[in-house]
Coordinates of C-alpha atoms and ligand atoms in Angstrom, one line a residue:
M1084 CA 25.5 21.8 -4.3
M1085 CA 22.4 21.1 -2.1
Q1086 CA 23.0 20.8 1.6
D1087 CA 22.5 17.3 3.2
C1088 CA 19.2 17.0 4.9
Y1089 CA 18.8 13.7 6.2
I1090 CA 15.4 12.5 7.6
L1091 CA 14.6 9.3 9.2
G1092 CA 11.4 7.4 8.6
I1093 CA 9.8 4.7 10.8
E1094 CA 6.9 2.8 9.9
S1095 CA 5.1 0.2 12.0
S1096 CA 1.4 0.4 11.3
C1097 CA 0.8 -3.2 10.5
D1098 CA 2.9 -6.2 10.1
D1099 CA 6.3 -4.5 8.5
T1100 CA 8.7 -2.8 10.9
A1101 CA 10.5 -0.5 8.6
A1102 CA 13.0 2.4 9.0
A1103 CA 14.4 4.5 5.9
V1104 CA 16.9 7.5 5.5
I1105 CA 16.0 10.2 2.7
N1106 CA 18.2 13.1 1.7
N1107 CA 16.6 15.9 -0.5
G1108 CA 14.2 13.2 -2.0
E1109 CA 16.6 10.5 -2.6
V1110 CA 16.2 7.4 -0.7
V1111 CA 19.7 6.5 0.9
S1112 CA 18.3 3.5 2.8
N1113 CA 15.5 1.7 3.1
V1114 CA 14.9 -1.3 5.4
V1115 CA 11.8 -3.5 6.0
A1116 CA 11.7 -6.6 8.4
T1117 CA 8.6 -8.5 7.4
Q1118 CA 6.9 -10.5 10.2
Q1119 CA 6.8 -14.2 9.1
I1120 CA 4.9 -15.2 12.1
H1121 CA 1.6 -14.2 10.5
K1122 CA 1.8 -16.8 7.7
E1123 CA 0.9 -19.7 10.1
Y1124 CA -2.6 -17.9 10.9
G1125 CA -3.3 -16.8 7.4
G1126 CA -3.5 -13.1 8.3
V1127 CA -2.0 -10.8 10.8
V1128 CA -2.3 -11.3 14.2
P1129 CA -2.1 -7.8 16.2
E1130 CA -0.9 -9.2 19.5
L1131 CA 2.2 -10.8 17.6
A1132 CA 2.6 -8.0 15.3
S1133 CA 3.2 -5.4 18.1
R1134 CA 5.7 -8.0 20.0
A1135 CA 7.5 -8.3 16.8
H1136 CA 7.8 -4.6 16.1
Q1137 CA 9.5 -4.3 19.8
Q1138 CA 12.1 -6.9 18.6
N1139 CA 12.6 -5.5 15.5
I1140 CA 12.5 -1.8 15.7
V1141 CA 16.0 -1.1 17.4
P1142 CA 17.9 -3.5 14.6
V1143 CA 16.0 -1.9 11.6
V1144 CA 16.6 1.6 12.7
H1145 CA 20.4 0.9 13.2
Q1146 CA 20.5 -1.0 10.0
A1147 CA 19.0 2.0 8.1
L1148 CA 21.3 4.4 9.5
H1149 CA 24.3 2.0 8.9
K1150 CA 23.2 1.6 5.2
A1151 CA 23.0 5.3 4.8
N1152 CA 26.3 5.4 6.2
I1153 CA 25.5 8.2 8.8
D1154 CA 25.5 8.8 12.3
K1155 CA 22.2 9.4 14.2
K1156 CA 23.7 13.1 15.1
D1157 CA 23.5 13.7 11.3
L1158 CA 19.6 13.3 11.3
K1159 CA 17.5 16.7 11.2
A1160 CA 14.4 15.2 12.0
I1161 CA 12.5 12.1 12.9
A1162 CA 9.1 11.0 11.0
F1163 CA 7.1 8.1 12.0
T1164 CA 3.6 6.7 11.3
R1165 CA 1.0 8.0 13.5
G1166 CA -1.7 6.1 12.0
P1167 CA -4.1 4.6 10.6
G1168 CA -3.2 1.0 11.5
L1169 CA -3.0 -1.2 14.5
M1170 CA -2.7 0.5 17.9
G1171 CA -0.3 -1.7 19.4
S1172 CA 2.0 -1.7 16.4
L1173 CA 1.8 2.3 16.2
L1174 CA 2.5 2.5 19.5
V1175 CA 5.9 0.9 19.3
G1176 CA 7.1 3.2 16.4
T1177 CA 5.4 6.3 18.1
S1178 CA 7.1 5.7 21.3
F1179 CA 10.6 4.9 19.8
A1180 CA 10.3 7.8 17.3
K1181 CA 9.4 10.3 20.2
S1182 CA 12.2 9.2 22.5
L1183 CA 14.7 9.3 19.8
A1184 CA 13.7 12.6 18.7
M1185 CA 14.0 14.0 22.4
G1186 CA 17.2 12.5 22.8
L1187 CA 18.8 13.9 19.6
D1188 CA 17.0 17.4 20.4
I1189 CA 15.5 17.4 16.7
P1190 CA 12.0 18.0 15.4
L1191 CA 9.5 15.1 15.5
I1192 CA 7.2 14.6 12.5
D1193 CA 3.8 12.7 12.4
V1194 CA 3.0 11.0 9.3
N1195 CA -0.5 9.8 8.0
H1196 CA 0.1 6.5 6.5
M1197 CA -2.4 7.0 3.9
Q1198 CA -1.0 10.3 2.6
A1199 CA 2.5 8.7 2.5
H1200 CA 1.4 5.7 0.1
I1201 CA 0.4 8.8 -2.1
L1202 CA 3.2 11.0 -1.7
A1203 CA 5.5 7.8 -2.3
H1204 CA 5.4 9.1 -5.8
F1205 CA 7.6 12.2 -4.9
I1206 CA 10.4 10.1 -4.3
K1207 CA 13.4 10.5 -6.7
A1208 CA 13.8 7.3 -8.7
D1209 CA 15.5 6.4 -12.1
E1210 CA 13.2 7.5 -14.9
Q1211 CA 10.2 7.8 -12.7
R1212 CA 8.3 11.3 -12.8
A1213 CA 6.4 12.6 -10.2
P1214 CA 2.7 13.1 -10.9
S1215 CA 1.5 16.9 -11.2
F1216 CA -1.6 18.3 -9.3
P1217 CA -4.1 17.7 -9.3
F1218 CA -4.0 13.8 -9.7
L1219 CA -6.1 10.9 -8.7
A1220 CA -4.5 8.4 -6.6
L1221 CA -5.8 4.7 -6.2
T1222 CA -4.3 3.0 -3.2
I1223 CA -4.9 -0.6 -3.3
S1224 CA -3.6 -3.0 -0.7
G1225 CA -4.4 -5.5 2.1
G1226 CA -5.6 -2.8 4.3
H1227 CA -6.9 0.1 1.8
T1228 CA -8.7 0.6 -1.1
Q1229 CA -9.4 4.2 -2.0
I1230 CA -9.5 6.7 -4.6
V1231 CA -8.2 10.2 -3.3
K1232 CA -8.2 13.4 -5.1
V1233 CA -4.8 15.2 -4.8
T1234 CA -4.8 18.9 -5.0
D1235 CA -1.6 19.6 -3.1
Y1236 CA 0.8 17.7 -1.1
F1237 CA -1.2 17.8 1.9
E1238 CA -4.7 18.8 0.2
M1239 CA -6.4 15.5 -0.3
E1240 CA -10.0 14.2 -0.4
V1241 CA -11.1 10.6 -0.2
I1242 CA -13.9 10.6 -3.1
G1243 CA -14.5 6.9 -3.1
E1244 CA -13.7 3.8 -0.9
T1245 CA -14.4 0.2 0.1
L1246 CA -17.4 -0.3 2.0
D1247 CA -16.2 -3.6 3.4
D1248 CA -12.9 -5.7 2.4
A1249 CA -9.6 -4.2 1.1
V1250 CA -8.9 -5.4 -2.8
G1251 CA -6.0 -7.1 -1.3
E1252 CA -8.2 -9.1 1.3
A1253 CA -10.2 -9.9 -1.7
F1254 CA -7.4 -11.6 -3.6
D1255 CA -6.0 -13.2 -0.3
K1256 CA -9.3 -14.7 0.8
S1257 CA -10.0 -15.8 -2.8
A1258 CA -6.8 -17.6 -2.8
K1259 CA -7.6 -18.9 0.8
I1260 CA -10.6 -20.7 -0.6
L1261 CA -8.5 -22.1 -3.5
G1262 CA -6.0 -23.6 -0.8
L1263 CA -3.1 -21.2 -1.5
P1264 CA -0.9 -20.0 1.3
Y1265 CA -1.1 -16.5 2.8
P1266 CA -0.7 -13.9 1.3
G1267 CA -2.2 -15.4 -1.9
G1268 CA -2.6 -12.3 -4.0
P1269 CA 1.0 -12.9 -5.7
L1270 CA -0.1 -16.5 -6.1
I1271 CA -3.5 -15.8 -7.9
D1272 CA -1.3 -13.1 -10.0
K1273 CA 1.2 -16.0 -11.1
Y1274 CA -1.6 -18.7 -11.8
A1275 CA -3.6 -16.1 -14.0
Q1276 CA -0.7 -15.4 -16.3
E1277 CA -1.3 -19.0 -17.7
G1278 CA -5.3 -18.8 -17.7
N1279 CA -8.5 -17.8 -19.6
P1280 CA -9.9 -14.7 -17.8
K1281 CA -13.3 -15.3 -19.4
A1282 CA -13.4 -18.7 -18.1
Y1283 CA -15.5 -18.3 -15.3
P1284 CA -17.7 -15.1 -14.9
F1285 CA -17.8 -13.4 -11.3
T1286 CA -20.4 -10.6 -11.2
K1287 CA -19.2 -7.2 -9.9
P1288 CA -20.7 -5.9 -6.8
K1289 CA -23.0 -2.8 -7.5
V1290 CA -22.4 0.2 -5.2
S1291 CA -22.2 3.8 -5.8
P1292 CA -20.2 4.8 -8.6
L1293 CA -17.1 5.7 -6.8
D1294 CA -17.3 3.1 -3.9
F1295 CA -16.4 -0.5 -3.6
S1296 CA -17.1 -3.8 -2.2
F1297 CA -15.5 -6.9 -2.2
S1298 CA -17.2 -9.3 0.1
G1299 CA -19.8 -10.3 -2.1
L1300 CA -16.9 -11.4 -4.5
K1301 CA -15.3 -13.6 -1.9
T1302 CA -18.8 -15.5 -1.4
A1303 CA -19.2 -15.8 -4.8
V1304 CA -15.8 -17.7 -5.1
L1305 CA -16.6 -19.8 -2.2
Y1306 CA -19.9 -21.1 -3.6
F1307 CA -18.6 -21.5 -7.1
V1308 CA -15.7 -23.8 -5.7
E1309 CA -18.1 -25.5 -3.2
R1310 CA -20.4 -26.5 -6.3
E1311 CA -17.9 -27.4 -8.7
T1312 CA -15.9 -29.6 -6.2
Q1313 CA -19.1 -31.6 -5.5
N1314 CA -19.2 -32.6 -9.1
D1315 CA -15.3 -33.1 -9.4
P1316 CA -13.1 -33.0 -6.0
D1317 CA -10.0 -32.2 -8.3
F1318 CA -11.8 -29.2 -10.0
V1319 CA -9.9 -26.4 -8.2
K1320 CA -6.5 -28.2 -8.9
K1321 CA -7.1 -28.9 -12.6
N1322 CA -8.5 -25.3 -13.4
M1323 CA -6.2 -23.2 -11.0
A1324 CA -5.0 -21.0 -13.9
D1325 CA -8.7 -20.3 -15.2
I1326 CA -10.0 -19.9 -11.6
C1327 CA -7.2 -17.3 -11.0
A1328 CA -7.3 -15.4 -14.5
S1329 CA -11.1 -15.1 -13.8
I1330 CA -10.6 -13.6 -10.4
Q1331 CA -8.1 -11.3 -11.5
Y1332 CA -9.8 -10.1 -14.4
T1333 CA -13.2 -9.3 -12.2
I1334 CA -11.1 -7.3 -9.7
V1335 CA -9.0 -5.6 -12.3
D1336 CA -12.0 -4.5 -14.4
Y1337 CA -13.9 -3.6 -11.4
L1338 CA -10.8 -1.1 -10.1
M1339 CA -10.7 0.2 -13.8
D1340 CA -14.4 0.9 -13.9
K1341 CA -14.1 2.9 -10.8
L1342 CA -11.3 4.8 -11.8
K1343 CA -13.0 5.5 -15.3
N1344 CA -16.0 7.0 -12.9
A1345 CA -13.7 9.0 -11.1
V1346 CA -12.0 10.6 -14.2
A1347 CA -15.4 11.3 -15.7
E1348 CA -16.5 12.9 -12.3
T1349 CA -13.2 15.2 -11.9
G1350 CA -12.0 15.5 -15.4
I1351 CA -8.6 14.7 -14.0
K1352 CA -6.6 12.1 -16.0
E1353 CA -3.2 12.0 -14.2
I1354 CA -3.4 8.6 -12.1
A1355 CA -1.3 7.3 -9.6
I1356 CA -1.5 4.0 -7.9
G1357 CA 0.1 2.9 -4.7
G1358 CA -0.2 -0.1 -2.2
G1359 CA 1.0 -3.8 -2.4
V1360 CA -1.8 -4.8 -5.1
S1361 CA 0.0 -2.2 -7.7
A1362 CA 2.4 -5.1 -7.9
N1363 CA -0.4 -7.1 -9.9
S1364 CA 0.5 -7.4 -13.5
G1365 CA -3.3 -7.3 -14.4
I1366 CA -3.6 -3.8 -13.2
R1367 CA -0.2 -2.6 -14.4
K1368 CA -1.3 -3.7 -17.8
A1369 CA -4.7 -2.2 -17.7
L1370 CA -3.2 1.0 -16.5
R1371 CA -0.6 1.1 -19.5
D1372 CA -3.2 0.4 -21.8
A1373 CA -5.5 3.1 -20.6
E1374 CA -2.5 5.8 -21.6
N1375 CA -3.1 4.9 -25.4
D1376 CA -6.9 3.8 -25.0
L1377 CA -8.1 6.8 -22.8
G1378 CA -5.5 9.5 -22.9
W1379 CA -4.5 8.8 -19.2
T1380 CA -1.0 9.7 -17.7
T1381 CA -0.4 6.9 -15.1
Y1382 CA 2.1 6.7 -12.5
I1383 CA 3.2 3.4 -11.1
P1384 CA 6.2 3.6 -8.1
K1385 CA 8.9 1.0 -7.8
F1386 CA 7.6 -2.0 -6.2
E1387 CA 9.7 -1.3 -2.7
Y1388 CA 7.8 2.1 -2.3
C1389 CA 4.4 0.4 -3.3
T1390 CA 4.0 -2.1 -0.2
D1391 CA 4.5 -0.6 3.3
N1392 CA 7.6 0.9 3.9
A1393 CA 9.4 3.9 5.6
A1394 CA 10.8 5.5 2.7
M1395 CA 7.4 7.0 2.0
I1396 CA 7.3 7.9 5.7
A1397 CA 10.6 9.7 5.3
M1398 CA 9.6 11.5 2.2
V1399 CA 6.4 12.9 3.8
G1400 CA 8.8 13.9 6.6
E1401 CA 11.1 15.7 4.4
L1402 CA 8.0 17.7 2.7
K1403 CA 6.7 18.4 6.3
Y1404 CA 10.2 19.6 7.7
K1405 CA 10.6 22.1 4.6
Q1406 CA 7.3 23.6 5.8
Q1407 CA 8.1 23.3 9.3
L1408 CA 5.1 21.2 10.0
F1409 CA 6.1 19.4 13.3
A1410 CA 4.3 17.2 15.8
K1411 CA 4.0 18.3 19.5
N1412 CA 5.7 15.9 22.0
N1413 CA 2.5 14.7 23.4
V1414 CA 1.3 13.7 19.9
V1415 CA -0.3 10.0 20.3
A1416 CA -0.7 7.2 18.0
T1417 CA -4.0 7.2 16.0
A1418 CA -5.6 4.0 14.9
R1419 CA -8.3 5.5 12.9
M1420 CA -7.2 8.6 10.8
K1421 CA -8.5 10.4 8.1
I1422 CA -6.6 11.4 5.2
Ligands
KG4_2891 O1 0.8 -2.8 0.8 P1 0.9 -4.1 1.6 O2 2.2 -4.8 1.1 O3 0.4 -4.2 2.9 C1 -0.9 -3.8 3.4 O4 -1.6 -4.3 3.2 O5 -0.7 -2.6 3.8 O6 -0.1 -5.1 0.5 C2 -0.2 -6.4 0.8 C3 -1.5 -7.0 -0.1 C4 -1.8 -8.4 0.0 O7 -3.1 -8.4 0.2 C5 -1.1 -9.1 -1.2 O8 -1.9 -10.3 -1.2 C6 -1.3 -8.1 -2.2 O9 -1.0 -6.9 -1.6 N1 -0.5 -8.3 -3.4 C7 -1.1 -8.7 -4.4 C8 0.2 -9.0 -5.4 N2 1.2 -8.5 -4.5 C9 0.8 -8.3 -3.3 N3 -2.0 -8.9 -5.0 C10 -2.5 -9.3 -6.2 N4 -1.3 -9.6 -7.3 C11 0.0 -9.3 -6.8 N5 0.8 -9.5 -7.6
ZN2892 ZN1 -0.1 0.4 3.7

């Protein structure tokens, strides 16, 4: 029998305060407190986020240990998100992790949030296989849009990324123009199910083959809605499904174009996705279709490991623990951090 190796992961890079415990690749608890306060503002307010993290972190960690049915003395190491993210938010998790590790006299492990989104694929989950190296990872969320070539656990290279907005922002900002509440991505997805994706063609922005740009799409949606509501003030309400389906179609098609370019360039057909936007039904279907149509092998993690979570931080913690890759005690939160 494998010996227990409990690692605590702490995530506080944006607006979710999260803690999780992993034991030999299996998640034994995964707690997330999503901050509701930002809804009123239509986006994340950094100052409010760090204050909420301060309120949440103790109960969230406590709950993670409780659900794992262990005592903090059973932990082998503490892993935390060092960056990238909002400085004020990162500081809360970093200082908490440091003092806990010091108090327990166990190793402290710093984790790169973007690497964690990718390495989340190695969490053991039912019927879920892990990708084999080398693979391409597409991370798509409200904060990130990247294509990463992954050669080994800690050998990663960003081969394409957004030059402006993240794809989740493209969904959320388009939704806002349509009068939908924040975050609007899931609502666009919902309305899109009933609509015609070819109803309103939006042009896909042209940048280099592996990079992304989404700011033009948001402007195109805005002008389109302004123009149409001049003729008919109820235009959006009457055509919500078709508008959402068209926006979603454009975004998904664009993501797939970029992935195809990346496959052509690298010859790698193992494709893993992560980030909150991987919940989108359009991208999930497009990837499943690519298995048959293009001969790709695609990996989509369970939803709770796609959005910001601490299980992925604990997973990286475990991988680093096994390689004895520990942080020094003077490690600092780093808002801008490369993969
Ligand atoms: O990974 P995540 O929870 O947080 C970060 O941004 O890091 O991602 C949140 C983003 C939001 O922009 C949200 O609108 C988007 O993921 N999202 C979706 C869907 N579910 C979540 N976008 C499109 N379709 C969805 N079903
Ligand atoms: Zn994230």
